[in-house]
Amino acid sequence: MDAAERALKIDSILAARYPASTALEFTSPWSLLVSAILAAQCTDERVNKVVGGLFSIFPNPKSFAEGNLEEIEEAIHSTGFYRQKAKTLKALNAALLENFGGEIPKTAEELTTLPGVGRKTANLVLGNAMGIPAIFVDTHVGRISARMGFTKEKDPDKIERDLMKILPRKRWTDFSNLLTHLGRDACAAKKAKCGECPVAELCPKVGL
Ligand code: SF4
């Protein structure tokens, strides 16, 4: 079985077991972008709890761009690294208004011009909130792709390209989401629970 066939089988098994969507809750591409910034070094569950209050005070890009930095910090305090995140959110929203009229752009190249937005975050938003297939390589996707033998690369952009070669475009977003769920469930960074893994028979367990 070649890598592409194996990836498709893994995709189908994981799709039957986990949700094919991000665990971050969102109502628009913009709200997912804000949540993705807050999710750095924080759990998605914590971010989901914080954004309700946050968006009631800062409901749109303008309110962040013109908002008081200390008030933003206070609203996101429990997500950690709140000073840096507040600065990023203010700068990001100001750039979004100035350069894109407040609308989330539809390409990773444009999205990554915004302060604090890397390719992983851009692709997460494009794939999950805009219906534009994209592979986002977060820590789970990178680690598990290597263990599954789909990449030998360490650089997320190169891992993304390796996965693009073996997966049909329409599965890019879902596959990334599914690996993220698998990473939180069986294929953790410190201890992979291969005995409980639904795709153990298809995985060469590289490096374990
Ligand atoms: S078999 Fe082990 S290494 Fe492979 S995906 Fe499952 S938990 Fe991870």
mmCIF file with all atom_site columns, C-alpha atoms and ligand atoms in Angstrom:
data_model
loop_
_atom_site.group_PDB
_atom_site.id
_atom_site.type_symbol
_atom_site.label_atom_id
_atom_site.label_alt_id
_atom_site.label_comp_id
_atom_site.label_asym_id
_atom_site.label_entity_id
_atom_site.label_seq_id
_atom_site.pdbx_PDB_ins_code
_atom_site.Cartn_x
_atom_site.Cartn_y
_atom_site.Cartn_z
_atom_site.occupancy
_atom_site.B_iso_or_equiv
_atom_site.pdbx_formal_charge
_atom_site.auth_seq_id
_atom_site.auth_comp_id
_atom_site.auth_asym_id
_atom_site.auth_atom_id
_atom_site.pdbx_PDB_model_num
ATOM   1   C  CA  . MET A 1 1   ? 0.000   0.000  0.000  1.00 0.00 ? 1   MET A CA  1
ATOM   2   C  CA  . ASP A 1 2   ? 1.498   3.369  -0.923 1.00 0.00 ? 2   ASP A CA  1
ATOM   3   C  CA  . ALA A 1 3   ? 1.399   6.465  1.278  1.00 0.00 ? 3   ALA A CA  1
ATOM   4   C  CA  . ALA A 1 4   ? -1.584  7.979  -0.520 1.00 0.00 ? 4   ALA A CA  1
ATOM   5   C  CA  . GLU A 1 5   ? -3.678  4.826  -0.107 1.00 0.00 ? 5   GLU A CA  1
ATOM   6   C  CA  . ARG A 1 6   ? -2.652  4.532  3.522  1.00 0.00 ? 6   ARG A CA  1
ATOM   7   C  CA  . ALA A 1 7   ? -3.489  8.182  4.191  1.00 0.00 ? 7   ALA A CA  1
ATOM   8   C  CA  . LEU A 1 8   ? -6.958  7.740  2.702  1.00 0.00 ? 8   LEU A CA  1
ATOM   9   C  CA  . LYS A 1 9   ? -7.648  4.683  4.843  1.00 0.00 ? 9   LYS A CA  1
ATOM   10  C  CA  . ILE A 1 10  ? -6.429  6.456  7.961  1.00 0.00 ? 10  ILE A CA  1
ATOM   11  C  CA  . ASP A 1 11  ? -8.552  9.466  7.045  1.00 0.00 ? 11  ASP A CA  1
ATOM   12  C  CA  . SER A 1 12  ? -11.650 7.342  6.702  1.00 0.00 ? 12  SER A CA  1
ATOM   13  C  CA  . ILE A 1 13  ? -11.122 5.502  10.020 1.00 0.00 ? 13  ILE A CA  1
ATOM   14  C  CA  . LEU A 1 14  ? -10.451 8.725  11.909 1.00 0.00 ? 14  LEU A CA  1
ATOM   15  C  CA  . ALA A 1 15  ? -13.466 10.422 10.296 1.00 0.00 ? 15  ALA A CA  1
ATOM   16  C  CA  . ALA A 1 16  ? -15.691 7.726  11.770 1.00 0.00 ? 16  ALA A CA  1
ATOM   17  C  CA  . ARG A 1 17  ? -14.265 8.332  15.222 1.00 0.00 ? 17  ARG A CA  1
ATOM   18  C  CA  . TYR A 1 18  ? -13.599 12.057 15.629 1.00 0.00 ? 18  TYR A CA  1
ATOM   19  C  CA  . PRO A 1 19  ? -15.294 15.290 14.547 1.00 0.00 ? 19  PRO A CA  1
ATOM   20  C  CA  . ALA A 1 20  ? -13.786 16.632 11.325 1.00 0.00 ? 20  ALA A CA  1
ATOM   21  C  CA  . SER A 1 21  ? -13.824 20.175 12.635 1.00 0.00 ? 21  SER A CA  1
ATOM   22  C  CA  . THR A 1 22  ? -11.657 22.262 14.884 1.00 0.00 ? 22  THR A CA  1
ATOM   23  C  CA  . ALA A 1 23  ? -12.438 22.185 18.617 1.00 0.00 ? 23  ALA A CA  1
ATOM   24  C  CA  . LEU A 1 24  ? -12.391 25.999 18.595 1.00 0.00 ? 24  LEU A CA  1
ATOM   25  C  CA  . GLU A 1 25  ? -15.948 27.333 18.439 1.00 0.00 ? 25  GLU A CA  1
ATOM   26  C  CA  . PHE A 1 26  ? -16.570 30.180 16.004 1.00 0.00 ? 26  PHE A CA  1
ATOM   27  C  CA  . THR A 1 27  ? -19.303 32.132 14.268 1.00 0.00 ? 27  THR A CA  1
ATOM   28  C  CA  . SER A 1 28  ? -17.268 33.739 11.473 1.00 0.00 ? 28  SER A CA  1
ATOM   29  C  CA  . PRO A 1 29  ? -13.784 33.620 9.901  1.00 0.00 ? 29  PRO A CA  1
ATOM   30  C  CA  . TRP A 1 30  ? -12.902 36.674 11.970 1.00 0.00 ? 30  TRP A CA  1
ATOM   31  C  CA  . SER A 1 31  ? -13.996 35.123 15.270 1.00 0.00 ? 31  SER A CA  1
ATOM   32  C  CA  . LEU A 1 32  ? -11.990 31.978 14.464 1.00 0.00 ? 32  LEU A CA  1
ATOM   33  C  CA  . LEU A 1 33  ? -8.941  34.104 13.689 1.00 0.00 ? 33  LEU A CA  1
ATOM   34  C  CA  . VAL A 1 34  ? -9.220  35.819 17.084 1.00 0.00 ? 34  VAL A CA  1
ATOM   35  C  CA  . SER A 1 35  ? -9.715  32.461 18.822 1.00 0.00 ? 35  SER A CA  1
ATOM   36  C  CA  . ALA A 1 36  ? -6.712  30.971 17.011 1.00 0.00 ? 36  ALA A CA  1
ATOM   37  C  CA  . ILE A 1 37  ? -4.503  33.783 18.328 1.00 0.00 ? 37  ILE A CA  1
ATOM   38  C  CA  . LEU A 1 38  ? -5.773  33.136 21.857 1.00 0.00 ? 38  LEU A CA  1
ATOM   39  C  CA  . ALA A 1 39  ? -5.224  29.380 21.503 1.00 0.00 ? 39  ALA A CA  1
ATOM   40  C  CA  . ALA A 1 40  ? -1.424  29.720 21.486 1.00 0.00 ? 40  ALA A CA  1
ATOM   41  C  CA  . GLN A 1 41  ? -0.145  27.997 24.657 1.00 0.00 ? 41  GLN A CA  1
ATOM   42  C  CA  . CYS A 1 42  ? -3.749  27.547 25.803 1.00 0.00 ? 42  CYS A CA  1
ATOM   43  C  CA  . THR A 1 43  ? -6.386  24.838 25.469 1.00 0.00 ? 43  THR A CA  1
ATOM   44  C  CA  . ASP A 1 44  ? -9.232  25.219 22.986 1.00 0.00 ? 44  ASP A CA  1
ATOM   45  C  CA  . GLU A 1 45  ? -11.679 24.618 25.853 1.00 0.00 ? 45  GLU A CA  1
ATOM   46  C  CA  . ARG A 1 46  ? -10.342 27.597 27.771 1.00 0.00 ? 46  ARG A CA  1
ATOM   47  C  CA  . VAL A 1 47  ? -10.485 29.805 24.651 1.00 0.00 ? 47  VAL A CA  1
ATOM   48  C  CA  . ASN A 1 48  ? -14.092 28.748 23.986 1.00 0.00 ? 48  ASN A CA  1
ATOM   49  C  CA  . LYS A 1 49  ? -15.000 29.848 27.506 1.00 0.00 ? 49  LYS A CA  1
ATOM   50  C  CA  . VAL A 1 50  ? -13.266 33.214 27.184 1.00 0.00 ? 50  VAL A CA  1
ATOM   51  C  CA  . VAL A 1 51  ? -14.505 34.397 23.781 1.00 0.00 ? 51  VAL A CA  1
ATOM   52  C  CA  . GLY A 1 52  ? -18.156 34.856 24.804 1.00 0.00 ? 52  GLY A CA  1
ATOM   53  C  CA  . GLY A 1 53  ? -17.238 37.622 27.231 1.00 0.00 ? 53  GLY A CA  1
ATOM   54  C  CA  . LEU A 1 54  ? -14.516 38.969 24.961 1.00 0.00 ? 54  LEU A CA  1
ATOM   55  C  CA  . PHE A 1 55  ? -16.786 39.403 21.931 1.00 0.00 ? 55  PHE A CA  1
ATOM   56  C  CA  . SER A 1 56  ? -19.484 41.063 24.023 1.00 0.00 ? 56  SER A CA  1
ATOM   57  C  CA  . ILE A 1 57  ? -16.964 43.867 24.723 1.00 0.00 ? 57  ILE A CA  1
ATOM   58  C  CA  . PHE A 1 58  ? -15.043 43.718 21.429 1.00 0.00 ? 58  PHE A CA  1
ATOM   59  C  CA  . PRO A 1 59  ? -17.535 42.533 18.793 1.00 0.00 ? 59  PRO A CA  1
ATOM   60  C  CA  . ASN A 1 60  ? -15.645 43.508 15.614 1.00 0.00 ? 60  ASN A CA  1
ATOM   61  C  CA  . PRO A 1 61  ? -12.244 44.520 14.201 1.00 0.00 ? 61  PRO A CA  1
ATOM   62  C  CA  . LYS A 1 62  ? -12.852 48.238 14.866 1.00 0.00 ? 62  LYS A CA  1
ATOM   63  C  CA  . SER A 1 63  ? -13.536 47.686 18.568 1.00 0.00 ? 63  SER A CA  1
ATOM   64  C  CA  . PHE A 1 64  ? -10.221 45.834 18.940 1.00 0.00 ? 64  PHE A CA  1
ATOM   65  C  CA  . ALA A 1 65  ? -8.268  48.338 16.845 1.00 0.00 ? 65  ALA A CA  1
ATOM   66  C  CA  . GLU A 1 66  ? -9.606  51.276 18.849 1.00 0.00 ? 66  GLU A CA  1
ATOM   67  C  CA  . GLY A 1 67  ? -9.897  49.387 22.134 1.00 0.00 ? 67  GLY A CA  1
ATOM   68  C  CA  . ASN A 1 68  ? -8.001  50.001 25.322 1.00 0.00 ? 68  ASN A CA  1
ATOM   69  C  CA  . LEU A 1 69  ? -5.075  47.597 25.577 1.00 0.00 ? 69  LEU A CA  1
ATOM   70  C  CA  . GLU A 1 70  ? -5.589  46.995 29.297 1.00 0.00 ? 70  GLU A CA  1
ATOM   71  C  CA  . GLU A 1 71  ? -9.246  46.144 28.756 1.00 0.00 ? 71  GLU A CA  1
ATOM   72  C  CA  . ILE A 1 72  ? -8.308  43.608 26.076 1.00 0.00 ? 72  ILE A CA  1
ATOM   73  C  CA  . GLU A 1 73  ? -5.696  42.155 28.432 1.00 0.00 ? 73  GLU A CA  1
ATOM   74  C  CA  . GLU A 1 74  ? -8.246  41.817 31.203 1.00 0.00 ? 74  GLU A CA  1
ATOM   75  C  CA  . ALA A 1 75  ? -10.766 40.079 28.949 1.00 0.00 ? 75  ALA A CA  1
ATOM   76  C  CA  . ILE A 1 76  ? -8.247  37.472 27.744 1.00 0.00 ? 76  ILE A CA  1
ATOM   77  C  CA  . HIS A 1 77  ? -6.195  37.181 30.930 1.00 0.00 ? 77  HIS A CA  1
ATOM   78  C  CA  . SER A 1 78  ? -6.963  33.510 31.618 1.00 0.00 ? 78  SER A CA  1
ATOM   79  C  CA  . THR A 1 79  ? -5.648  32.359 28.213 1.00 0.00 ? 79  THR A CA  1
ATOM   80  C  CA  . GLY A 1 80  ? -2.074  33.152 29.293 1.00 0.00 ? 80  GLY A CA  1
ATOM   81  C  CA  . PHE A 1 81  ? 0.529   35.356 27.588 1.00 0.00 ? 81  PHE A CA  1
ATOM   82  C  CA  . TYR A 1 82  ? -2.233  37.965 27.679 1.00 0.00 ? 82  TYR A CA  1
ATOM   83  C  CA  . ARG A 1 83  ? -0.027  41.030 27.208 1.00 0.00 ? 83  ARG A CA  1
ATOM   84  C  CA  . GLN A 1 84  ? 1.476   39.778 23.956 1.00 0.00 ? 84  GLN A CA  1
ATOM   85  C  CA  . LYS A 1 85  ? -1.849  38.390 22.745 1.00 0.00 ? 85  LYS A CA  1
ATOM   86  C  CA  . ALA A 1 86  ? -3.643  41.686 23.456 1.00 0.00 ? 86  ALA A CA  1
ATOM   87  C  CA  . LYS A 1 87  ? -1.002  43.611 21.496 1.00 0.00 ? 87  LYS A CA  1
ATOM   88  C  CA  . THR A 1 88  ? -1.276  41.155 18.632 1.00 0.00 ? 88  THR A CA  1
ATOM   89  C  CA  . LEU A 1 89  ? -5.075  41.355 18.535 1.00 0.00 ? 89  LEU A CA  1
ATOM   90  C  CA  . LYS A 1 90  ? -5.014  45.137 18.461 1.00 0.00 ? 90  LYS A CA  1
ATOM   91  C  CA  . ALA A 1 91  ? -2.372  45.307 15.727 1.00 0.00 ? 91  ALA A CA  1
ATOM   92  C  CA  . LEU A 1 92  ? -3.924  42.498 13.722 1.00 0.00 ? 92  LEU A CA  1
ATOM   93  C  CA  . ASN A 1 93  ? -7.356  44.121 13.695 1.00 0.00 ? 93  ASN A CA  1
ATOM   94  C  CA  . ALA A 1 94  ? -5.910  47.535 12.831 1.00 0.00 ? 94  ALA A CA  1
ATOM   95  C  CA  . ALA A 1 95  ? -4.095  45.970 9.847  1.00 0.00 ? 95  ALA A CA  1
ATOM   96  C  CA  . LEU A 1 96  ? -7.214  44.048 8.867  1.00 0.00 ? 96  LEU A CA  1
ATOM   97  C  CA  . LEU A 1 97  ? -9.171  47.321 8.711  1.00 0.00 ? 97  LEU A CA  1
ATOM   98  C  CA  . GLU A 1 98  ? -6.456  49.281 6.981  1.00 0.00 ? 98  GLU A CA  1
ATOM   99  C  CA  . ASN A 1 99  ? -5.387  46.728 4.405  1.00 0.00 ? 99  ASN A CA  1
ATOM   100 C  CA  . PHE A 1 100 ? -8.489  44.609 3.834  1.00 0.00 ? 100 PHE A CA  1
ATOM   101 C  CA  . GLY A 1 101 ? -11.436 46.827 4.815  1.00 0.00 ? 101 GLY A CA  1
ATOM   102 C  CA  . GLY A 1 102 ? -12.100 44.629 7.851  1.00 0.00 ? 102 GLY A CA  1
ATOM   103 C  CA  . GLU A 1 103 ? -12.785 41.539 5.701  1.00 0.00 ? 103 GLU A CA  1
ATOM   104 C  CA  . ILE A 1 104 ? -10.774 38.361 6.212  1.00 0.00 ? 104 ILE A CA  1
ATOM   105 C  CA  . PRO A 1 105 ? -8.765  37.786 3.013  1.00 0.00 ? 105 PRO A CA  1
ATOM   106 C  CA  . LYS A 1 106 ? -9.158  34.493 1.179  1.00 0.00 ? 106 LYS A CA  1
ATOM   107 C  CA  . THR A 1 107 ? -5.532  33.458 0.715  1.00 0.00 ? 107 THR A CA  1
ATOM   108 C  CA  . ALA A 1 108 ? -2.816  32.346 3.138  1.00 0.00 ? 108 ALA A CA  1
ATOM   109 C  CA  . GLU A 1 109 ? -0.425  34.777 1.456  1.00 0.00 ? 109 GLU A CA  1
ATOM   110 C  CA  . GLU A 1 110 ? -2.655  37.737 2.351  1.00 0.00 ? 110 GLU A CA  1
ATOM   111 C  CA  . LEU A 1 111 ? -3.624  36.425 5.780  1.00 0.00 ? 111 LEU A CA  1
ATOM   112 C  CA  . THR A 1 112 ? -0.007  35.979 6.794  1.00 0.00 ? 112 THR A CA  1
ATOM   113 C  CA  . THR A 1 113 ? 0.642   39.691 6.198  1.00 0.00 ? 113 THR A CA  1
ATOM   114 C  CA  . LEU A 1 114 ? -1.413  40.347 9.345  1.00 0.00 ? 114 LEU A CA  1
ATOM   115 C  CA  . PRO A 1 115 ? 0.541   40.695 12.610 1.00 0.00 ? 115 PRO A CA  1
ATOM   116 C  CA  . GLY A 1 116 ? 0.713   37.424 14.545 1.00 0.00 ? 116 GLY A CA  1
ATOM   117 C  CA  . VAL A 1 117 ? -0.757  35.307 11.762 1.00 0.00 ? 117 VAL A CA  1
ATOM   118 C  CA  . GLY A 1 118 ? 1.450   32.467 10.550 1.00 0.00 ? 118 GLY A CA  1
ATOM   119 C  CA  . ARG A 1 119 ? 0.660   29.902 7.911  1.00 0.00 ? 119 ARG A CA  1
ATOM   120 C  CA  . LYS A 1 120 ? -0.795  27.449 10.457 1.00 0.00 ? 120 LYS A CA  1
ATOM   121 C  CA  . THR A 1 121 ? -3.332  29.996 11.696 1.00 0.00 ? 121 THR A CA  1
ATOM   122 C  CA  . ALA A 1 122 ? -4.116  31.207 8.182  1.00 0.00 ? 122 ALA A CA  1
ATOM   123 C  CA  . ASN A 1 123 ? -4.812  27.688 6.954  1.00 0.00 ? 123 ASN A CA  1
ATOM   124 C  CA  . LEU A 1 124 ? -6.857  26.830 10.039 1.00 0.00 ? 124 LEU A CA  1
ATOM   125 C  CA  . VAL A 1 125 ? -9.154  29.784 9.275  1.00 0.00 ? 125 VAL A CA  1
ATOM   126 C  CA  . LEU A 1 126 ? -9.295  29.200 5.517  1.00 0.00 ? 126 LEU A CA  1
ATOM   127 C  CA  . GLY A 1 127 ? -10.112 25.528 5.918  1.00 0.00 ? 127 GLY A CA  1
ATOM   128 C  CA  . ASN A 1 128 ? -12.514 25.618 8.833  1.00 0.00 ? 128 ASN A CA  1
ATOM   129 C  CA  . ALA A 1 129 ? -14.321 28.914 8.408  1.00 0.00 ? 129 ALA A CA  1
ATOM   130 C  CA  . MET A 1 130 ? -14.071 29.753 4.697  1.00 0.00 ? 130 MET A CA  1
ATOM   131 C  CA  . GLY A 1 131 ? -14.472 26.399 2.968  1.00 0.00 ? 131 GLY A CA  1
ATOM   132 C  CA  . ILE A 1 132 ? -11.083 26.714 1.259  1.00 0.00 ? 132 ILE A CA  1
ATOM   133 C  CA  . PRO A 1 133 ? -9.225  23.387 1.660  1.00 0.00 ? 133 PRO A CA  1
ATOM   134 C  CA  . ALA A 1 134 ? -5.965  23.882 3.541  1.00 0.00 ? 134 ALA A CA  1
ATOM   135 C  CA  . ILE A 1 135 ? -3.617  21.757 5.624  1.00 0.00 ? 135 ILE A CA  1
ATOM   136 C  CA  . PHE A 1 136 ? -2.646  23.402 8.889  1.00 0.00 ? 136 PHE A CA  1
ATOM   137 C  CA  . VAL A 1 137 ? 0.421   21.953 10.539 1.00 0.00 ? 137 VAL A CA  1
ATOM   138 C  CA  . ASP A 1 138 ? 0.118   22.422 14.261 1.00 0.00 ? 138 ASP A CA  1
ATOM   139 C  CA  . THR A 1 139 ? 2.167   20.480 16.797 1.00 0.00 ? 139 THR A CA  1
ATOM   140 C  CA  . HIS A 1 140 ? -0.158  17.448 16.581 1.00 0.00 ? 140 HIS A CA  1
ATOM   141 C  CA  . VAL A 1 141 ? -0.262  17.325 12.777 1.00 0.00 ? 141 VAL A CA  1
ATOM   142 C  CA  . GLY A 1 142 ? 3.522   17.634 12.530 1.00 0.00 ? 142 GLY A CA  1
ATOM   143 C  CA  . ARG A 1 143 ? 4.260   14.976 15.140 1.00 0.00 ? 143 ARG A CA  1
ATOM   144 C  CA  . ILE A 1 144 ? 1.705   12.433 13.930 1.00 0.00 ? 144 ILE A CA  1
ATOM   145 C  CA  . SER A 1 145 ? 2.563   12.874 10.243 1.00 0.00 ? 145 SER A CA  1
ATOM   146 C  CA  . ALA A 1 146 ? 6.141   11.924 11.121 1.00 0.00 ? 146 ALA A CA  1
ATOM   147 C  CA  . ARG A 1 147 ? 5.096   8.945  13.239 1.00 0.00 ? 147 ARG A CA  1
ATOM   148 C  CA  . MET A 1 148 ? 2.865   7.786  10.395 1.00 0.00 ? 148 MET A CA  1
ATOM   149 C  CA  . GLY A 1 149 ? 5.789   8.025  7.991  1.00 0.00 ? 149 GLY A CA  1
ATOM   150 C  CA  . PHE A 1 150 ? 4.185   10.692 5.795  1.00 0.00 ? 150 PHE A CA  1
ATOM   151 C  CA  . THR A 1 151 ? 7.032   13.143 6.228  1.00 0.00 ? 151 THR A CA  1
ATOM   152 C  CA  . LYS A 1 152 ? 10.646  13.303 7.325  1.00 0.00 ? 152 LYS A CA  1
ATOM   153 C  CA  . GLU A 1 153 ? 10.564  17.082 7.517  1.00 0.00 ? 153 GLU A CA  1
ATOM   154 C  CA  . LYS A 1 154 ? 10.596  19.241 10.634 1.00 0.00 ? 154 LYS A CA  1
ATOM   155 C  CA  . ASP A 1 155 ? 9.626   22.503 8.974  1.00 0.00 ? 155 ASP A CA  1
ATOM   156 C  CA  . PRO A 1 156 ? 5.815   22.939 9.024  1.00 0.00 ? 156 PRO A CA  1
ATOM   157 C  CA  . ASP A 1 157 ? 5.709   24.392 5.488  1.00 0.00 ? 157 ASP A CA  1
ATOM   158 C  CA  . LYS A 1 158 ? 7.536   21.323 4.150  1.00 0.00 ? 158 LYS A CA  1
ATOM   159 C  CA  . ILE A 1 159 ? 5.301   18.957 6.133  1.00 0.00 ? 159 ILE A CA  1
ATOM   160 C  CA  . GLU A 1 160 ? 2.314   20.756 4.630  1.00 0.00 ? 160 GLU A CA  1
ATOM   161 C  CA  . ARG A 1 161 ? 3.689   20.165 1.130  1.00 0.00 ? 161 ARG A CA  1
ATOM   162 C  CA  . ASP A 1 162 ? 4.339   16.464 1.867  1.00 0.00 ? 162 ASP A CA  1
ATOM   163 C  CA  . LEU A 1 163 ? 0.759   15.988 3.041  1.00 0.00 ? 163 LEU A CA  1
ATOM   164 C  CA  . MET A 1 164 ? -0.625  17.896 0.046  1.00 0.00 ? 164 MET A CA  1
ATOM   165 C  CA  . LYS A 1 165 ? 1.079   15.378 -2.239 1.00 0.00 ? 165 LYS A CA  1
ATOM   166 C  CA  . ILE A 1 166 ? -0.631  12.329 -0.710 1.00 0.00 ? 166 ILE A CA  1
ATOM   167 C  CA  . LEU A 1 167 ? -4.099  13.667 0.125  1.00 0.00 ? 167 LEU A CA  1
ATOM   168 C  CA  . PRO A 1 168 ? -6.867  14.763 -2.213 1.00 0.00 ? 168 PRO A CA  1
ATOM   169 C  CA  . ARG A 1 169 ? -7.423  18.524 -1.886 1.00 0.00 ? 169 ARG A CA  1
ATOM   170 C  CA  . LYS A 1 170 ? -10.957 18.140 -0.579 1.00 0.00 ? 170 LYS A CA  1
ATOM   171 C  CA  . ARG A 1 171 ? -9.642  16.215 2.466  1.00 0.00 ? 171 ARG A CA  1
ATOM   172 C  CA  . TRP A 1 172 ? -6.894  18.660 3.474  1.00 0.00 ? 172 TRP A CA  1
ATOM   173 C  CA  . THR A 1 173 ? -8.822  20.506 6.178  1.00 0.00 ? 173 THR A CA  1
ATOM   174 C  CA  . ASP A 1 174 ? -10.630 17.522 7.647  1.00 0.00 ? 174 ASP A CA  1
ATOM   175 C  CA  . PHE A 1 175 ? -7.463  15.404 7.761  1.00 0.00 ? 175 PHE A CA  1
ATOM   176 C  CA  . SER A 1 176 ? -5.663  18.152 9.707  1.00 0.00 ? 176 SER A CA  1
ATOM   177 C  CA  . ASN A 1 177 ? -8.562  18.428 12.164 1.00 0.00 ? 177 ASN A CA  1
ATOM   178 C  CA  . LEU A 1 178 ? -8.692  14.651 12.562 1.00 0.00 ? 178 LEU A CA  1
ATOM   179 C  CA  . LEU A 1 179 ? -4.966  14.392 13.349 1.00 0.00 ? 179 LEU A CA  1
ATOM   180 C  CA  . THR A 1 180 ? -5.380  17.129 15.941 1.00 0.00 ? 180 THR A CA  1
ATOM   181 C  CA  . HIS A 1 181 ? -8.137  15.134 17.641 1.00 0.00 ? 181 HIS A CA  1
ATOM   182 C  CA  . LEU A 1 182 ? -6.027  11.958 17.437 1.00 0.00 ? 182 LEU A CA  1
ATOM   183 C  CA  . GLY A 1 183 ? -3.111  13.826 19.014 1.00 0.00 ? 183 GLY A CA  1
ATOM   184 C  CA  . ARG A 1 184 ? -5.235  14.847 21.984 1.00 0.00 ? 184 ARG A CA  1
ATOM   185 C  CA  . ASP A 1 185 ? -6.629  11.345 22.326 1.00 0.00 ? 185 ASP A CA  1
ATOM   186 C  CA  . ALA A 1 186 ? -4.191  8.497  21.538 1.00 0.00 ? 186 ALA A CA  1
ATOM   187 C  CA  . CYS A 1 187 ? -1.107  9.956  19.862 1.00 0.00 ? 187 CYS A CA  1
ATOM   188 C  CA  . ALA A 1 188 ? 0.092   12.343 22.539 1.00 0.00 ? 188 ALA A CA  1
ATOM   189 C  CA  . ALA A 1 189 ? 3.538   13.930 22.381 1.00 0.00 ? 189 ALA A CA  1
ATOM   190 C  CA  . LYS A 1 190 ? 4.932   12.333 25.533 1.00 0.00 ? 190 LYS A CA  1
ATOM   191 C  CA  . LYS A 1 191 ? 3.300   8.933  25.335 1.00 0.00 ? 191 LYS A CA  1
ATOM   192 C  CA  . ALA A 1 192 ? 1.638   7.486  22.264 1.00 0.00 ? 192 ALA A CA  1
ATOM   193 C  CA  . LYS A 1 193 ? -1.056  5.008  23.275 1.00 0.00 ? 193 LYS A CA  1
ATOM   194 C  CA  . CYS A 1 194 ? -0.667  2.829  20.200 1.00 0.00 ? 194 CYS A CA  1
ATOM   195 C  CA  . GLY A 1 195 ? -2.596  -0.003 21.871 1.00 0.00 ? 195 GLY A CA  1
ATOM   196 C  CA  . GLU A 1 196 ? -5.697  2.205  21.938 1.00 0.00 ? 196 GLU A CA  1
ATOM   197 C  CA  . CYS A 1 197 ? -5.170  3.861  18.557 1.00 0.00 ? 197 CYS A CA  1
ATOM   198 C  CA  . PRO A 1 198 ? -7.807  3.270  15.858 1.00 0.00 ? 198 PRO A CA  1
ATOM   199 C  CA  . VAL A 1 199 ? -5.217  3.371  13.055 1.00 0.00 ? 199 VAL A CA  1
ATOM   200 C  CA  . ALA A 1 200 ? -2.461  1.341  14.743 1.00 0.00 ? 200 ALA A CA  1
ATOM   201 C  CA  . GLU A 1 201 ? -2.438  -1.303 11.998 1.00 0.00 ? 201 GLU A CA  1
ATOM   202 C  CA  . LEU A 1 202 ? -1.805  1.331  9.333  1.00 0.00 ? 202 LEU A CA  1
ATOM   203 C  CA  . CYS A 1 203 ? 0.892   3.236  11.237 1.00 0.00 ? 203 CYS A CA  1
ATOM   204 C  CA  . PRO A 1 204 ? 4.625   2.356  11.105 1.00 0.00 ? 204 PRO A CA  1
ATOM   205 C  CA  . LYS A 1 205 ? 5.099   4.262  14.416 1.00 0.00 ? 205 LYS A CA  1
ATOM   206 C  CA  . VAL A 1 206 ? 8.261   5.964  13.203 1.00 0.00 ? 206 VAL A CA  1
ATOM   207 C  CA  . GLY A 1 207 ? 10.494  7.055  16.065 1.00 0.00 ? 207 GLY A CA  1
ATOM   208 C  CA  . LEU A 1 208 ? 8.652   5.086  18.753 1.00 0.00 ? 208 LEU A CA  1
HETATM 209 S  S1  . SF4 B 2 .   ? -0.248  3.884  16.128 1.00 0.00 ? 1   SF4 B S1  1
HETATM 210 FE FE1 . SF4 B 2 .   ? 0.791   5.030  17.743 1.00 0.00 ? 1   SF4 B FE1 1
HETATM 211 S  S2  . SF4 B 2 .   ? 2.205   6.382  16.650 1.00 0.00 ? 1   SF4 B S2  1
HETATM 212 FE FE2 . SF4 B 2 .   ? 0.707   5.669  15.161 1.00 0.00 ? 1   SF4 B FE2 1
HETATM 213 S  S3  . SF4 B 2 .   ? -0.875  7.244  15.172 1.00 0.00 ? 1   SF4 B S3  1
HETATM 214 FE FE3 . SF4 B 2 .   ? -1.522  5.676  16.597 1.00 0.00 ? 1   SF4 B FE3 1
HETATM 215 S  S4  . SF4 B 2 .   ? -0.799  6.367  18.608 1.00 0.00 ? 1   SF4 B S4  1
HETATM 216 FE FE4 . SF4 B 2 .   ? 0.312   7.529  17.031 1.00 0.00 ? 1   SF4 B FE4 1
#
